[in-house]
Amino acid sequence: MTDDAIRPAFHGHEQIPLREYAERAYLDYSMYVVLDRALPFIGDGLKPVQRRIVYSMSELGLNAGAKPKKSARTVGDVIGKYHPHGDSACYEALVLMAQPFSYRYPLIEGQGNFGSPDDPKSFAAMRYTESKLTPIAEVLLGELGQGTVDWTPNFDGTLEEPTWLPARLPHLLLNGTTGIAVGMATDVPPHNLNEIVSACIRLIDDPDATVADLCEHVRGPDYPTKAEIITAPSDLRAMYENGTGSVRARAVWRKDNANLVIEALPYQVSPSKVIEQIAAQMRAKKLPWLEDIRDESDHANPVRVVLIPRSNRVDAEQLMGHLFATTDLEKSYRVNLNIIGLDGRPQVKNLRMLLTEWLAFRSDTVTRRLKHRLEKVERRLHLLEGLLVAFLNLDEVIRIIRTEDEPKAALIARFALSEEQADYILDTKLKQLARLEEMKIRGEQDELQAEREKIAGILESKAKLKKLIKDELTADAKKFGDARLSPLVQRDAAQALDETELVASEPMTVVLSEKGWIRAAKGHDVDAATLSYRDGDGLLAAVRSRSTQQVAFLDSEGRSYSTAVHTLPSARGNGEPLTGRFSPAAGASFRALASGDNDSRFVLASSHGYGFVTRFENLTGRQKAGKAMLNLTPGAGVLQPAQVANVGTDRIVAVTSAGHLLAFPVSELPELDKGKGNKLIDIPKAKLGTERVVAIAAVAPGSTLLVKSGQRTMSLSFKDLDEYVGARATRGGLLPRGWQKVGGLDVQ
């Protein structure tokens, strides 16, 4: 069987395996994105779309001195002639170059709505806005028609466009750029023009200058905002050394009487977003120090956000530190100096490599400009030479032109002229020839010869070429340079305040219902029994706490869960189910709760009479599924924990359903992080099915134990407990007749 039979050919189409096609297509796309879309060229610091916009606008005559024209016309020109892509993306690129809050040195001057710092993408449609180039765009375009660039056909081959623009300044570092290519990205921050020029001149004078030397001139990025750059100088130097790193910027604020006024935000941070972030914290009661927040921004003050503290005792530094740590008032920017170099390849370059390469580009551009001018001067001198011959023999020239059939050949033969000179004489009108003055011709010749010598001198001398580049850099810096916008300030890292620090410390009573609903009432004098409960529900337990503390819950399987008290719902309603906050095992129910400081001691015990002392910190955790705390024997339940005031003096009291009560020192019970614990009171094995521990309590000297039996309560002082004191794990003493059906214990 032939090959053709196996793989039929389609007429006029090449056949290749799908894998090969896919690989090639992906590679072509990747290279296109890297080289022709996402990454800038080191020479002019522009991506193709930006270059095409700037060039098109110069072609339309939209220079700084011209009247602006509709942006739609410009975009139409760009996508029609040079950039066959979407109009909206092209217009967005144009808008970005016109936004003074996005570009450090905007290349386009926009008239109409070009967006705001609050919403950079809120610009009007291109049919409504007008635009033209700014004066600084001249830095990119000024030398365009002087033989400085290579030209390439446009997408349909009908026009030519510049491969790059002959930038007189390292524009890449002035405005910076960002871009995401395939497998790589670029993030170049903007810089101050004067600082960059100063570093370039240093590098011209001292080609061996290190990055550290250049950092004496380039102190750091300079964003189009007055927010502080707080990155340490050593980190900035490392960033310029490696070509990668990050820069951290922080909002600028001041005190205005009792209020705090934010006057500058980090680059590309929206005031409304920051206000929303702060307001969200206020709604969540995480900013009790703040009374209100106001946006007083206007034309005179583009950013003015006023924070109103609750009192003048609020620590402003601490509050702002918290906001820096938790909102966009402080922002970090990635830096990755990944650029297409002169060799046409992308590479992450450090500051020295970048500036050295750009100076090589600039030196090449200036050399090309000078050679182009030299050619023009020499051509003009050649023509003037012929014109002088014509002037000195004017009558003869006029006679030849009038009488000869082939005047060009006759002129060349008679005066030994070149073809170019003869054509020029013939193209000059006779009247002009008659008016020509020898002095004018010789004067122009002298001027041009002087210029030729000067240019030749520069081209022959590296020192003169360097001086010319330096002088031009200095002139541009003088014309377009300005003071630094972003101050460089060393600051300590911002610290977010702990939640508990932000919450006012108030007494609270936490109430847990039998069905596992939770709520918190203000104050300690709350009678939880009198609160309203849902149908079929009632009080299980209540503990005294504070709004700054945590509350822990134990479920029927002995697992512990915790949450902050200030986050609990108010006791005005029925509260919320704990299952909304935590994820207990199927069939498990919440049986007990405790609250205190981390170092508070609690006795945890089961209804089978085992338990241990533990610190409250062990009961707390972040897991929604809780953590194993009390190991239960089969059939055992969890008792309400008892808080221990003093491990050395307090007594633990355990009471069983049969009326056996035992008191023993806390010191006899071990302190554990978790586990089953030791035996508290003895329940004979034979009675485990019917007798259980009803409650436990920790009684301090001077306190009274309340034994509840039905509706009645018996008070036992610390001294009265002496007759029930015994060794741990013994049977204890029997309560008096009529008090043996114990409902619970309380301490007063």
XYZ file of C-alpha atoms in Angstrom:
748
model
C 0.000 0.000 0.000
C 1.371 3.422 -0.942
C 1.856 6.366 1.423
C -0.783 8.344 -0.411
C -3.396 5.744 0.331
C -2.621 5.843 4.027
C -2.529 9.670 4.269
C -4.616 11.296 1.562
C -3.372 14.691 0.468
C -5.567 17.734 0.083
C -4.831 19.720 -3.023
C -2.690 22.710 -2.376
C -2.312 22.044 1.381
C 0.742 20.900 3.261
C 0.059 18.091 5.690
C 1.835 17.950 9.035
C 1.129 15.929 12.201
C -1.196 17.639 14.676
C 1.408 17.498 17.464
C 3.972 19.288 15.312
C 1.411 21.910 14.299
C 0.329 22.501 17.923
C 3.921 22.841 19.123
C 4.768 25.270 16.363
C 1.584 27.294 16.873
C 2.187 27.581 20.637
C 5.817 28.553 20.120
C 4.873 31.185 17.534
C 2.245 32.601 19.845
C 4.660 32.626 22.812
C 7.342 34.449 20.845
C 4.791 36.939 19.543
C 3.562 37.699 23.095
C 7.099 38.015 24.471
C 8.591 40.113 21.677
C 5.629 41.956 20.159
C 3.162 42.523 22.951
C 4.083 42.224 26.596
C 7.712 43.239 27.027
C 9.246 46.651 26.299
C 12.357 47.333 24.199
C 15.265 48.775 26.177
C 15.877 51.594 23.661
C 12.616 53.503 23.908
C 11.016 51.568 26.801
C 7.820 51.058 24.811
C 5.692 48.094 23.886
C 4.662 47.906 20.188
C 1.138 49.264 20.799
C 2.482 52.271 22.746
C 5.130 52.956 20.078
C 2.501 52.833 17.336
C 0.187 55.198 19.197
C 2.944 57.777 19.780
C 4.210 57.478 16.177
C 0.689 57.712 14.691
C -0.051 60.820 16.734
C 3.147 62.472 15.493
C 2.168 61.538 11.921
C -1.265 63.139 12.474
C 0.508 66.318 13.560
C -0.782 66.033 17.161
C 2.324 67.569 18.727
C 2.360 69.516 21.995
C 1.722 72.831 20.208
C -1.134 71.499 18.032
C -4.859 71.475 18.685
C -6.014 68.125 20.106
C -8.151 65.802 17.990
C -10.707 63.148 18.791
C -9.128 60.054 20.329
C -11.323 57.882 18.090
C -9.539 59.338 15.066
C -6.136 58.526 16.533
C -7.174 54.989 17.506
C -8.657 54.472 14.033
C -5.351 55.539 12.480
C -3.328 53.242 14.747
C -5.399 50.099 14.185
C -5.946 50.869 10.489
C -2.322 51.498 9.619
C -0.052 49.780 12.145
C -1.780 47.742 14.874
C -4.484 45.409 13.572
C -6.030 44.610 16.959
C -8.998 45.642 19.082
C -9.891 49.331 19.324
C -10.843 49.170 23.020
C -7.471 47.685 24.062
C -5.665 50.252 21.912
C -7.682 53.114 23.434
C -6.983 51.787 26.952
C -3.235 51.887 26.181
C -3.651 55.503 24.971
C -5.595 56.500 28.103
C -2.978 54.952 30.378
C -0.264 57.111 28.776
C -2.424 60.192 29.456
C -3.221 59.539 33.148
C -0.970 61.628 35.413
C -1.741 59.225 38.273
C -0.623 56.203 36.188
C 2.364 57.645 34.296
C 5.134 59.552 36.043
C 5.764 61.560 32.865
C 2.587 61.303 30.723
C 3.255 61.100 26.972
C -0.268 62.156 25.981
C -2.332 65.145 27.055
C -5.986 64.223 27.287
C -9.021 66.499 27.206
C -12.255 65.127 28.601
C -12.766 62.330 31.133
C -9.600 60.216 31.259
C -10.483 58.426 34.526
C -9.636 59.262 38.122
C -7.350 57.813 40.825
C -10.512 56.405 42.411
C -11.424 54.460 39.295
C -8.759 54.570 36.564
C -11.026 52.667 34.183
C -13.894 55.157 34.424
C -12.665 57.091 31.352
C -15.129 58.264 28.718
C -15.482 56.536 25.340
C -12.983 57.563 22.669
C -15.685 59.355 20.662
C -15.968 61.902 23.479
C -12.322 62.535 24.396
C -9.583 64.455 22.618
C -5.841 63.983 22.843
C -2.437 65.195 21.675
C 1.189 64.537 22.616
C 2.853 66.192 25.615
C 6.124 68.170 25.308
C 8.134 65.267 26.816
C 7.015 62.985 23.928
C 9.458 65.034 21.852
C 12.225 63.149 23.671
C 11.045 59.999 21.876
C 10.225 61.523 18.483
C 12.595 64.457 17.980
C 15.264 62.559 16.022
C 12.923 60.304 14.043
C 13.521 61.664 10.533
C 17.296 61.777 10.932
C 18.346 58.272 9.910
C 18.288 57.077 13.516
C 15.940 54.105 13.256
C 15.318 51.046 11.131
C 11.999 50.925 9.315
C 9.889 47.851 8.826
C 6.804 47.241 6.650
C 3.470 47.430 8.461
C 1.158 44.425 8.744
C -0.158 44.671 5.177
C 3.053 45.926 3.568
C 1.558 49.216 2.350
C 3.359 51.474 4.819
C 6.525 51.552 6.861
C 6.774 52.012 10.608
C 9.764 52.573 12.896
C 11.118 49.445 14.605
C 11.860 51.614 17.657
C 11.824 55.307 18.534
C 15.096 57.266 18.945
C 14.704 58.059 22.638
C 16.984 60.769 24.000
C 16.353 59.596 27.583
C 16.042 56.103 29.120
C 12.238 56.275 28.966
C 11.928 52.681 30.203
C 13.014 53.724 33.691
C 11.168 57.051 33.671
C 7.634 55.729 33.284
C 8.269 52.069 34.022
C 6.023 49.360 32.625
C 4.224 46.126 33.495
C 3.459 43.161 31.288
C 2.672 39.466 31.460
C 4.160 37.341 28.679
C 4.271 33.553 28.343
C 6.367 32.116 31.133
C 7.719 35.496 32.161
C 6.592 38.921 33.283
C 7.992 42.410 33.613
C 7.470 45.003 36.358
C 9.629 48.112 35.955
C 8.821 50.893 38.450
C 8.904 54.575 37.386
C 11.877 56.760 38.386
C 12.826 60.400 38.681
C 14.213 61.895 35.454
C 16.962 63.928 37.143
C 18.199 60.905 39.125
C 18.318 58.667 36.027
C 20.168 61.298 33.975
C 22.628 61.805 36.840
C 23.308 58.013 36.922
C 23.771 57.942 33.109
C 26.346 60.756 33.278
C 28.169 58.965 36.102
C 28.291 55.806 33.958
C 29.604 57.756 30.926
C 32.366 59.300 33.064
C 33.116 56.061 34.910
C 32.212 52.941 32.868
C 33.378 50.730 35.769
C 30.844 52.202 38.218
C 29.066 49.507 40.263
C 25.358 49.259 41.022
C 26.132 50.620 44.506
C 27.773 53.687 42.889
C 24.752 54.213 40.630
C 22.422 53.892 43.647
C 24.020 57.096 44.984
C 22.181 58.801 42.120
C 19.114 56.527 41.691
C 17.906 56.378 45.290
C 14.778 54.368 44.486
C 11.609 54.370 42.378
C 9.573 57.572 42.097
C 5.849 56.904 41.688
C 3.340 59.523 40.483
C 2.055 59.882 44.057
C 3.385 61.528 47.222
C 3.100 58.337 49.296
C 6.279 57.363 51.176
C 8.560 54.606 49.940
C 9.512 52.803 53.155
C 11.732 50.037 51.754
C 15.164 50.013 53.406
C 18.017 51.424 51.239
C 19.850 48.077 51.494
C 16.780 46.266 50.074
C 16.505 48.809 47.257
C 20.196 48.315 46.446
C 19.703 44.529 46.402
C 16.731 45.034 44.066
C 18.850 47.065 41.625
C 21.681 44.506 41.983
C 19.495 41.513 41.090
C 16.906 43.108 38.852
C 14.156 41.614 41.041
C 12.656 42.477 44.418
C 9.819 44.529 45.842
C 9.095 48.093 46.898
C 6.782 49.013 49.764
C 4.858 52.287 49.773
C 2.832 53.790 52.634
C 0.172 56.494 52.770
C 1.064 59.933 54.149
C -1.036 61.214 57.065
C -1.016 64.033 59.611
C -2.907 65.043 62.748
C -5.447 67.835 62.298
C -6.500 68.718 65.859
C -8.047 65.431 67.054
C -8.627 64.035 63.539
C -6.238 62.054 61.350
C -6.009 63.201 57.718
C -4.654 60.898 54.983
C -3.160 63.116 52.248
C -1.494 60.691 49.849
C -2.155 57.067 48.968
C 0.216 54.472 47.480
C 0.415 54.133 43.689
C -2.792 52.754 42.073
C -4.671 52.561 45.365
C -8.261 53.743 45.157
C -9.471 56.073 47.971
C -12.961 54.522 47.899
C -11.516 51.000 48.283
C -9.446 52.070 51.307
C -12.487 53.771 52.855
C -14.544 50.591 52.275
C -11.787 48.449 53.923
C -11.746 50.703 57.016
C -15.565 50.896 57.123
C -15.795 47.072 56.970
C -13.582 46.845 60.051
C -15.742 49.434 61.805
C -18.931 47.473 60.969
C -17.319 44.282 62.284
C -16.542 46.170 65.517
C -12.836 45.651 64.969
C -12.071 49.386 65.136
C -13.650 50.657 68.365
C -11.204 53.587 68.391
C -12.791 55.147 65.293
C -15.979 57.177 65.468
C -16.350 57.990 61.763
C -14.584 58.209 58.408
C -15.106 60.951 55.784
C -13.937 61.430 52.207
C -13.209 65.144 51.728
C -11.331 64.798 48.425
C -11.893 67.579 45.863
C -10.049 69.321 43.016
C -7.785 71.186 45.420
C -7.051 68.040 47.490
C -7.255 64.949 45.223
C -6.787 62.732 48.298
C -8.171 63.797 51.674
C -9.570 61.010 53.822
C -10.446 62.097 57.388
C -10.507 59.599 60.283
C -12.363 60.773 63.399
C -11.238 58.951 66.603
C -13.659 58.346 69.498
C -11.528 60.404 71.866
C -8.300 62.362 71.939
C -6.751 59.600 74.077
C -6.524 57.271 71.076
C -2.915 56.440 70.149
C -2.784 57.755 66.557
C 0.486 55.996 65.712
C -0.824 52.653 66.920
C -4.134 53.070 65.095
C -2.450 54.032 61.802
C 0.024 51.153 62.233
C -2.944 48.774 62.464
C -4.532 50.292 59.334
C -1.241 50.050 57.424
C -1.058 46.359 58.259
C -4.692 45.534 57.467
C -5.637 47.805 54.506
C -4.212 49.094 51.213
C -2.844 52.173 53.006
C 0.411 50.258 52.698
C 1.139 48.327 49.541
C 3.957 46.259 48.151
C 4.971 46.374 44.461
C 6.816 43.610 42.691
C 9.893 44.624 40.683
C 11.188 42.479 37.820
C 13.480 44.284 35.336
C 12.806 41.824 32.508
C 13.399 43.686 29.221
C 14.136 42.983 25.577
C 17.771 44.037 25.161
C 19.654 45.249 22.099
C 20.183 41.610 21.105
C 16.396 41.186 20.760
C 16.191 38.758 23.695
C 14.373 39.139 26.986
C 16.578 39.191 30.080
C 16.344 40.258 33.720
C 18.894 43.082 33.946
C 20.346 44.900 36.926
C 20.577 48.697 36.961
C 24.122 48.835 35.605
C 23.407 46.435 32.723
C 20.271 48.362 31.874
C 21.921 51.787 31.782
C 25.083 50.498 30.024
C 22.946 48.900 27.317
C 20.815 52.013 26.937
C 23.921 54.215 26.627
C 25.179 51.878 23.872
C 21.803 52.354 22.144
C 22.038 56.133 22.601
C 25.622 56.236 21.315
C 24.518 54.261 18.216
C 21.529 56.594 17.685
C 23.688 59.742 17.946
C 26.304 58.248 15.586
C 23.593 57.408 13.033
C 22.127 60.913 13.368
C 25.525 62.547 12.838
C 26.376 60.361 9.826
C 22.979 61.103 8.294
C 23.538 64.836 8.781
C 27.082 64.568 7.417
C 25.758 62.935 4.251
C 23.219 65.739 3.861
C 25.883 68.434 4.427
C 28.263 66.832 1.910
C 25.488 66.519 -0.696
C 24.537 70.154 -0.225
C 28.195 71.245 -0.490
C 28.498 69.262 -3.731
C 25.416 70.991 -5.156
C 26.628 74.416 -4.036
C 29.946 73.751 -5.801
C 28.027 73.194 -9.072
C 25.862 76.253 -8.407
C 28.976 78.409 -7.938
C 30.356 77.200 -11.265
C 27.008 78.127 -12.843
C 27.024 81.556 -11.275
C 30.613 82.338 -12.352
C 29.749 81.312 -15.923
C 26.139 82.481 -15.897
C 25.907 83.733 -19.487
C 27.461 80.536 -20.849
C 25.101 78.357 -18.737
C 22.036 80.289 -19.900
C 23.199 80.008 -23.531
C 23.698 76.225 -23.235
C 20.272 75.750 -21.587
C 18.556 77.801 -24.312
C 20.359 76.535 -27.382
C 21.535 73.013 -26.745
C 19.332 69.988 -27.467
C 20.991 68.027 -24.657
C 21.777 70.779 -22.135
C 22.595 68.277 -19.307
C 25.316 66.485 -21.308
C 26.648 69.827 -22.603
C 26.904 71.276 -19.061
C 28.689 68.138 -17.777
C 31.163 68.275 -20.696
C 31.743 72.030 -20.549
C 32.208 72.522 -16.760
C 33.168 68.989 -15.607
C 30.044 68.702 -13.416
C 28.489 65.556 -11.947
C 25.046 64.423 -13.059
C 23.576 65.475 -9.708
C 25.048 69.001 -10.071
C 23.837 69.337 -13.667
C 20.293 68.213 -12.638
C 20.265 70.705 -9.785
C 21.286 73.601 -12.106
C 18.656 72.605 -14.647
C 15.994 72.349 -11.888
C 16.865 75.892 -10.720
C 14.826 78.486 -12.525
C 16.821 80.879 -14.781
C 15.458 83.871 -12.919
C 16.852 82.424 -9.675
C 20.170 81.748 -11.363
C 20.335 85.372 -12.367
C 19.576 86.497 -8.815
C 22.110 84.242 -7.152
C 24.751 86.061 -5.287
C 28.246 84.722 -4.973
C 28.416 85.919 -1.361
C 25.316 83.968 -0.384
C 26.629 80.767 -1.973
C 30.075 81.166 -0.414
C 28.536 82.067 2.957
C 26.405 78.902 2.960
C 29.456 76.905 1.852
C 31.506 78.192 4.774
C 28.759 77.388 7.254
C 28.340 73.877 5.923
C 32.091 73.220 5.825
C 32.380 74.296 9.463
C 29.493 71.953 10.355
C 31.088 69.132 8.362
C 34.374 69.515 10.222
C 32.573 69.611 13.558
C 30.561 66.445 12.820
C 33.600 64.632 11.458
C 35.534 65.649 14.598
C 32.806 64.191 16.846
C 32.574 60.977 14.842
C 36.349 60.498 15.016
C 36.636 61.174 18.757
C 34.971 58.969 21.406
C 35.516 61.694 24.001
C 33.665 64.297 21.891
C 30.816 61.817 21.259
C 30.504 61.155 25.019
C 30.515 64.898 25.704
C 27.745 65.444 23.136
C 25.605 62.673 24.681
C 26.196 64.149 28.170
C 25.327 67.670 27.029
C 22.110 66.462 25.380
C 21.131 64.454 28.484
C 21.785 67.480 30.699
C 19.753 69.752 28.400
C 16.771 67.367 28.467
C 17.028 67.031 32.256
C 17.011 70.812 32.580
C 13.983 71.052 30.278
C 11.832 68.174 31.615
C 13.306 67.249 35.025
C 11.433 67.825 38.277
C 11.724 67.187 41.982
C 11.105 63.732 43.449
C 7.425 63.015 44.242
C 7.702 59.895 46.405
C 9.748 60.653 49.554
C 12.112 57.915 50.725
C 11.515 57.376 54.438
C 12.673 54.588 56.710
C 9.815 53.236 58.814
C 9.333 50.274 61.110
C 7.099 47.484 59.903
C 3.421 48.082 60.647
C 1.830 45.862 63.286
C -1.786 44.842 63.209
C -3.321 45.091 66.648
C -4.620 41.979 68.276
C -8.417 41.700 68.135
C -8.639 41.832 71.882
C -6.734 45.149 71.937
C -9.262 46.656 69.603
C -12.273 45.633 71.672
C -13.375 47.605 74.707
C -13.160 45.429 77.852
C -16.725 44.987 79.168
C -18.262 42.411 81.523
C -20.366 39.859 79.614
C -22.478 36.837 80.493
C -22.369 34.054 77.898
C -25.525 31.928 77.780
C -25.754 28.456 76.207
C -29.154 26.800 75.635
C -29.901 23.088 75.753
C -30.257 22.964 71.956
C -26.817 24.572 71.502
C -27.807 28.208 70.831
C -25.356 30.866 72.044
C -25.622 34.565 72.920
C -23.898 37.127 75.138
C -25.518 39.667 77.448
C -23.772 42.803 78.775
C -22.960 42.747 82.515
C -22.465 40.047 85.166
C -25.783 40.542 86.967
C -27.790 38.747 84.279
C -30.204 36.018 85.350
C -29.888 33.635 82.410
C -32.959 31.648 83.539
C -35.254 34.646 82.952
C -34.175 35.123 79.303
C -36.579 34.046 76.573
C -35.837 30.780 74.749
C -37.175 29.158 71.602
C -40.029 26.661 71.974
C -38.775 23.411 73.416
C -35.448 24.988 74.446
C -34.140 26.238 77.776
C -31.040 27.256 79.718
C -28.153 24.772 79.806
C -25.378 26.873 81.344
C -24.107 30.437 81.620
C -20.646 31.799 82.474
C -19.310 35.214 83.364
C -16.746 36.539 80.959
C -15.390 39.719 79.396
C -15.677 41.042 75.827
C -11.889 40.714 75.391
C -11.824 37.028 76.343
C -12.472 33.766 74.552
C -15.237 31.324 75.406
C -14.706 27.556 75.047
C -17.357 24.867 74.550
C -17.217 21.143 75.239
C -19.367 18.739 73.250
C -20.781 15.376 74.290
C -17.680 13.631 72.868
C -15.249 15.702 74.955
C -14.010 17.882 72.080
C -13.287 21.550 72.716
C -14.188 24.562 70.510
C -13.600 28.275 71.078
C -14.562 31.724 69.781
C -14.121 35.376 70.830
C -16.836 36.650 73.187
C -17.206 39.987 71.385
C -18.243 38.155 68.200
C -21.261 36.503 69.851
C -24.781 37.776 69.075
C -26.644 39.947 71.575
C -28.882 38.412 74.224
C -31.792 40.573 73.019
C -32.621 37.798 70.537
C -32.391 34.006 70.756
C -28.771 34.047 69.575
C -27.392 31.703 66.926
C -26.733 27.939 66.793
C -23.143 26.925 67.550
C -23.271 24.503 64.626
C -23.069 27.598 62.367
C -19.621 28.395 63.811
C -18.269 24.908 64.444
C -18.487 21.487 62.830
C -19.036 18.894 65.561
C -19.314 15.194 64.690
C -22.704 13.817 63.683
C -24.863 13.235 66.763
C -22.640 15.294 69.093
C -24.230 18.107 71.134
C -22.724 21.008 73.101
C -22.804 20.228 76.835
C -20.662 22.774 78.698
C -18.800 26.099 78.399
C -16.007 27.987 80.140
C -14.354 31.367 79.808
C -11.333 33.099 81.293
C -7.790 34.272 80.649
C -5.235 31.923 79.083
C -3.686 31.149 82.477
C -7.002 30.497 84.284
C -7.253 26.929 85.684
C -10.320 24.774 85.206
C -11.324 21.321 86.419
C -12.676 19.186 83.564
C -14.587 16.070 84.607
C -16.885 13.338 83.298
C -20.017 11.918 84.874
C -18.053 8.680 85.585
C -15.944 10.620 88.070
C -12.661 11.131 86.172
C -11.057 14.519 85.586
C -7.998 16.790 85.589
C -6.939 20.414 85.951
C -6.020 22.319 82.783
C -5.154 25.856 81.705
C -7.885 27.672 79.723
C -5.447 28.152 76.828
C -5.589 24.381 76.187
C -9.341 24.635 75.565
C -8.964 27.235 72.795
C -8.129 26.622 69.141
C -8.920 27.776 65.614
C -10.215 24.485 64.191
C -13.892 24.419 63.272
C -13.911 20.701 64.003
C -12.556 21.410 67.505
C -9.838 19.403 69.282
C -9.875 16.331 71.497
C -9.843 17.468 75.138
C -11.596 15.109 77.581
C -11.395 11.365 76.941
C -14.683 9.803 77.978
C -15.322 6.236 79.088
C -18.319 4.574 77.304
C -21.582 6.085 78.527
C -19.955 8.995 80.360
C -21.154 12.595 79.941
C -19.302 15.950 80.161
C -19.753 18.096 83.268
C -19.709 21.878 83.431
C -16.027 22.870 84.118
C -15.237 24.462 87.471
C -12.867 27.440 87.632
C -10.030 27.221 90.180
C -8.997 30.492 91.835
C -5.903 29.179 93.674
C -4.361 25.746 93.105
C -2.702 25.807 96.534
C -5.734 26.559 98.741
C -8.923 25.653 96.811
C -10.867 22.440 97.283
C -12.503 20.385 94.566
C -15.979 19.195 95.433
C -17.641 16.311 93.550
C -21.168 15.106 94.225
C -22.961 11.980 92.916
C -26.599 11.341 92.119
C -26.763 9.087 95.238
C -25.881 12.069 97.516
C -22.183 11.223 98.095
C -20.132 14.428 98.385
C -16.312 14.510 98.496
C -14.015 17.509 98.980
C -10.234 17.288 98.486
C -7.407 19.766 97.764
C -6.910 20.795 94.119
C -3.219 19.926 94.477
C -4.170 16.184 94.562
C -5.400 16.371 90.936
C -2.828 16.408 88.137
C -2.606 19.274 85.587
C -2.875 17.948 82.020
C -3.206 19.437 78.527
C -5.796 16.792 77.602
C -6.760 13.214 78.470
C -9.011 11.154 80.745
C -7.604 12.381 84.020
C -7.627 10.667 87.418
C -10.468 9.421 89.555
C -12.152 12.238 91.545
C -14.754 10.300 93.556
C -15.319 6.581 93.782
C -18.417 5.077 92.190
C -18.519 1.297 92.691
C -18.538 -0.635 89.406
C -21.815 -2.237 90.335
C -23.471 1.183 90.588
C -21.979 2.769 87.387
C -25.237 2.183 85.548
C -27.373 4.023 88.086
C -25.039 6.387 89.953
C -23.107 9.195 88.283
C -21.316 12.405 89.176
C -23.874 15.231 88.934
C -21.559 18.250 89.278
C -18.143 19.425 90.382
C -17.112 22.742 91.958
C -13.931 24.484 93.097
C -14.390 26.197 96.482
C -11.950 28.832 97.745
C -11.455 29.667 101.440
C -14.152 32.188 102.461
C -16.534 31.003 99.727
C -19.786 29.136 100.267
C -20.889 26.010 98.395
C -24.552 25.960 97.373
C -26.024 22.455 97.021
C -29.228 22.514 94.965
C -31.869 19.861 95.538
C -35.200 20.479 93.761
C -36.340 23.977 94.676
C -34.217 24.052 97.858
C -30.608 25.168 98.346
C -28.238 24.200 101.195
C -25.268 26.420 102.009
C -22.003 24.859 103.130
C -19.154 27.142 104.207
C -15.534 26.263 103.552
C -15.338 25.081 107.215
C -18.562 23.037 106.877
C -16.877 21.092 104.088
C -14.331 19.707 106.564
C -16.598 16.749 107.396
C -16.723 15.833 103.686
C -12.959 16.167 103.132
C -11.227 12.939 102.202
C -8.553 11.553 99.952
C -9.101 11.848 96.219
C -10.896 8.829 94.673
C -12.645 7.875 97.914
C -16.421 7.572 98.404
C -16.895 10.840 100.317
C -19.578 11.615 102.891
C -23.293 11.149 102.498
C -25.368 14.325 102.437
C -28.163 14.652 105.045
C -31.479 12.860 104.383
C -33.705 14.886 102.062
C -30.681 16.458 100.264
C -29.410 13.369 98.540
C -31.117 14.079 95.170
C -28.646 16.784 94.118
C -29.552 18.927 91.090
C -26.302 20.912 90.899
C -23.582 22.863 92.707
C -22.797 26.550 92.756
C -20.198 28.680 94.525
C -20.928 32.044 96.101
